[in-house]
mmCIF file of C-alpha atoms in Angstrom:
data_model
loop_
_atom_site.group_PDB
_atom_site.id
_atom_site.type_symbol
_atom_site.label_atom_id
_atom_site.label_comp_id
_atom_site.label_asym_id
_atom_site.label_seq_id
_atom_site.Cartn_x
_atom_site.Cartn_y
_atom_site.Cartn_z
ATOM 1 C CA UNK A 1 -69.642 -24.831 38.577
ATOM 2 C CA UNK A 2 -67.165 -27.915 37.248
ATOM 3 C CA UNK A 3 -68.942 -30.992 36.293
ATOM 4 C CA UNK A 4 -67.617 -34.611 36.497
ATOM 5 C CA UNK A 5 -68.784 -36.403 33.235
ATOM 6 C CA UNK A 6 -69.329 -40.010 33.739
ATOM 7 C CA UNK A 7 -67.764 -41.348 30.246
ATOM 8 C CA UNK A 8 -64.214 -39.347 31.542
ATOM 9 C CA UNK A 9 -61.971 -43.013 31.609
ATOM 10 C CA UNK A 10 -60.753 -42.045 34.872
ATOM 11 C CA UNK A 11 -64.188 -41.683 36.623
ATOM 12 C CA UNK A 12 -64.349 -44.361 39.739
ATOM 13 C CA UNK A 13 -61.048 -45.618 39.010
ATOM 14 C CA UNK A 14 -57.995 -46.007 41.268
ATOM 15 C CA UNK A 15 -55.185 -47.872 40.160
ATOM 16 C CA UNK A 16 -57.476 -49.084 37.539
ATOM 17 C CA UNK A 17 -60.164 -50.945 40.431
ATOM 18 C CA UNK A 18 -63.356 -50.010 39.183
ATOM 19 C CA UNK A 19 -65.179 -48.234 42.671
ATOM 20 C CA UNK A 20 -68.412 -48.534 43.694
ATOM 21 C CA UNK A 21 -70.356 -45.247 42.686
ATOM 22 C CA UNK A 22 -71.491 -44.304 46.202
ATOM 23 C CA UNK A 23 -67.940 -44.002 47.204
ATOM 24 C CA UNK A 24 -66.815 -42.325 44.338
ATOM 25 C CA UNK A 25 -69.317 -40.107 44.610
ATOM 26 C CA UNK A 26 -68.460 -39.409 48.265
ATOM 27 C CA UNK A 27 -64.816 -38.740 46.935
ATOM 28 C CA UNK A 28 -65.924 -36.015 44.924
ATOM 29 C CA UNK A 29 -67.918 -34.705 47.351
ATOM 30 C CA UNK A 30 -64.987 -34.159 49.867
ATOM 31 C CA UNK A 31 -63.072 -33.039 47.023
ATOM 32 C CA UNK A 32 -65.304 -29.617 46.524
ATOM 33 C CA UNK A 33 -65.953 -29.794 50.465
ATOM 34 C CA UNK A 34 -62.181 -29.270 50.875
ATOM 35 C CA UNK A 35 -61.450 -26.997 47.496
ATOM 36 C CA UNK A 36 -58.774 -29.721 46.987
ATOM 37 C CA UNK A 37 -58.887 -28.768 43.167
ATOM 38 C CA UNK A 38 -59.238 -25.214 43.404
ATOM 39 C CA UNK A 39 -62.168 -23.325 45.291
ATOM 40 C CA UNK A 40 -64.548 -24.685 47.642
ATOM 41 C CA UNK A 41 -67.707 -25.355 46.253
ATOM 42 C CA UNK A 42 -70.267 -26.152 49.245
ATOM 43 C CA UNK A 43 -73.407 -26.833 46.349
ATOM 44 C CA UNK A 44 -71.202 -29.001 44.288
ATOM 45 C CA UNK A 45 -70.238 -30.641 47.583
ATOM 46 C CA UNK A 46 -73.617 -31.191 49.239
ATOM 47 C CA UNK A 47 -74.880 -32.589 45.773
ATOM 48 C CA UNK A 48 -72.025 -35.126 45.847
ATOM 49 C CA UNK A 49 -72.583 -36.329 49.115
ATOM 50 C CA UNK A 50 -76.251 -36.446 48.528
ATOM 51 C CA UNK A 51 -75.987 -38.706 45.625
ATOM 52 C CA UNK A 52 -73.470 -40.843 47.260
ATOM 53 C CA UNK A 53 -75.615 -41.372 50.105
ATOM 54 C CA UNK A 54 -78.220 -42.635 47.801
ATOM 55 C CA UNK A 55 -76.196 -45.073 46.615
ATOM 56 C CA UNK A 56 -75.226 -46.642 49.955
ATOM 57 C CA UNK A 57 -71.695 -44.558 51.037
ATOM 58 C CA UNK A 58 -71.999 -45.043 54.575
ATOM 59 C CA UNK A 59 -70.325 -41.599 55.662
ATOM 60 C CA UNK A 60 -72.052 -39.124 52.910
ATOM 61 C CA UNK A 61 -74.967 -38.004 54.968
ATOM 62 C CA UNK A 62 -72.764 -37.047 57.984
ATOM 63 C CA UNK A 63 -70.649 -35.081 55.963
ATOM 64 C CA UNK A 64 -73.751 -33.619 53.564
ATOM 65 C CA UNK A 65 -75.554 -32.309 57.205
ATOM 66 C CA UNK A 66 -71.795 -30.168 58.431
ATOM 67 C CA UNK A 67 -72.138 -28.611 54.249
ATOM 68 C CA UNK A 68 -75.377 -27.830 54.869
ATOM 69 C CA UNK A 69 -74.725 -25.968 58.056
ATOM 70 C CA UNK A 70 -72.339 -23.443 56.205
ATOM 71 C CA UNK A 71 -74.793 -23.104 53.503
ATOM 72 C CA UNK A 72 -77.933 -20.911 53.167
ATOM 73 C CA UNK A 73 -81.000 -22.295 52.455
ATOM 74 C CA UNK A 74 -81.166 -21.584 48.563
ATOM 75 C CA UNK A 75 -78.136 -22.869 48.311
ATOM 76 C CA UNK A 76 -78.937 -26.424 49.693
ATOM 77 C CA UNK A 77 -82.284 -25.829 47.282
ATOM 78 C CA UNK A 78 -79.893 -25.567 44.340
ATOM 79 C CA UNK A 79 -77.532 -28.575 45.345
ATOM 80 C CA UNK A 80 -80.531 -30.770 45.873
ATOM 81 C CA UNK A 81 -81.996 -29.519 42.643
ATOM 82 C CA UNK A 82 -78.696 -30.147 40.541
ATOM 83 C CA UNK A 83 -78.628 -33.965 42.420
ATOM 84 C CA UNK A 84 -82.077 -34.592 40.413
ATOM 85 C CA UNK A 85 -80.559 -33.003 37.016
ATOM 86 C CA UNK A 86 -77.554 -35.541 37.808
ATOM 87 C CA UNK A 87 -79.801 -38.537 38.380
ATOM 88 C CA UNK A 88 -82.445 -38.054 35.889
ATOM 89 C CA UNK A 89 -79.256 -37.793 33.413
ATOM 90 C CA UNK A 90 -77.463 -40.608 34.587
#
């Protein structure tokens, strides 16, 4: 599974506007959803929008519930696992 690292320069940045986390978070998140980058990832995806509903994106948790109804049920056990990895790192 790709990870984002947080100290890549371009991280949260568009036209170089610092965004908040949630939404950049929620950006990734549709980003694996959609396999914009290369193959869906649904785990990669739910964790995304997981985290970025934490942090206040308004949308995440609507989008995190129609992942979670494609995925099985140790898959959404290893997404929410990896968003506790992510948050006890960052």
């Amino acid at each position: 599974m790709a990870r984002f690292e947080l100290l890549d320069g371009d991280f949260g940045t568009a036209l170089g506007v610092a965004a908040p986390m949630g939404e950049t978070l929620f950006a990734m998140g549709l980003r694996y959803a959609s396999g914009r980058d290369g193959e869906t990832d649904l785990v990669s995806a739910h964790m995304y929008f997981n985290l970025a509903d934490q942090m206040g994106a308004e949308e995440a948790s609507v989008h995190r519930q129609d992942v979670a109804a494609m995925m099985t049920k140790a898959e959404i056990g290893r997404a929410l696992r990896l968003a506790r990895e992510w948050l006890a790192r960052n």
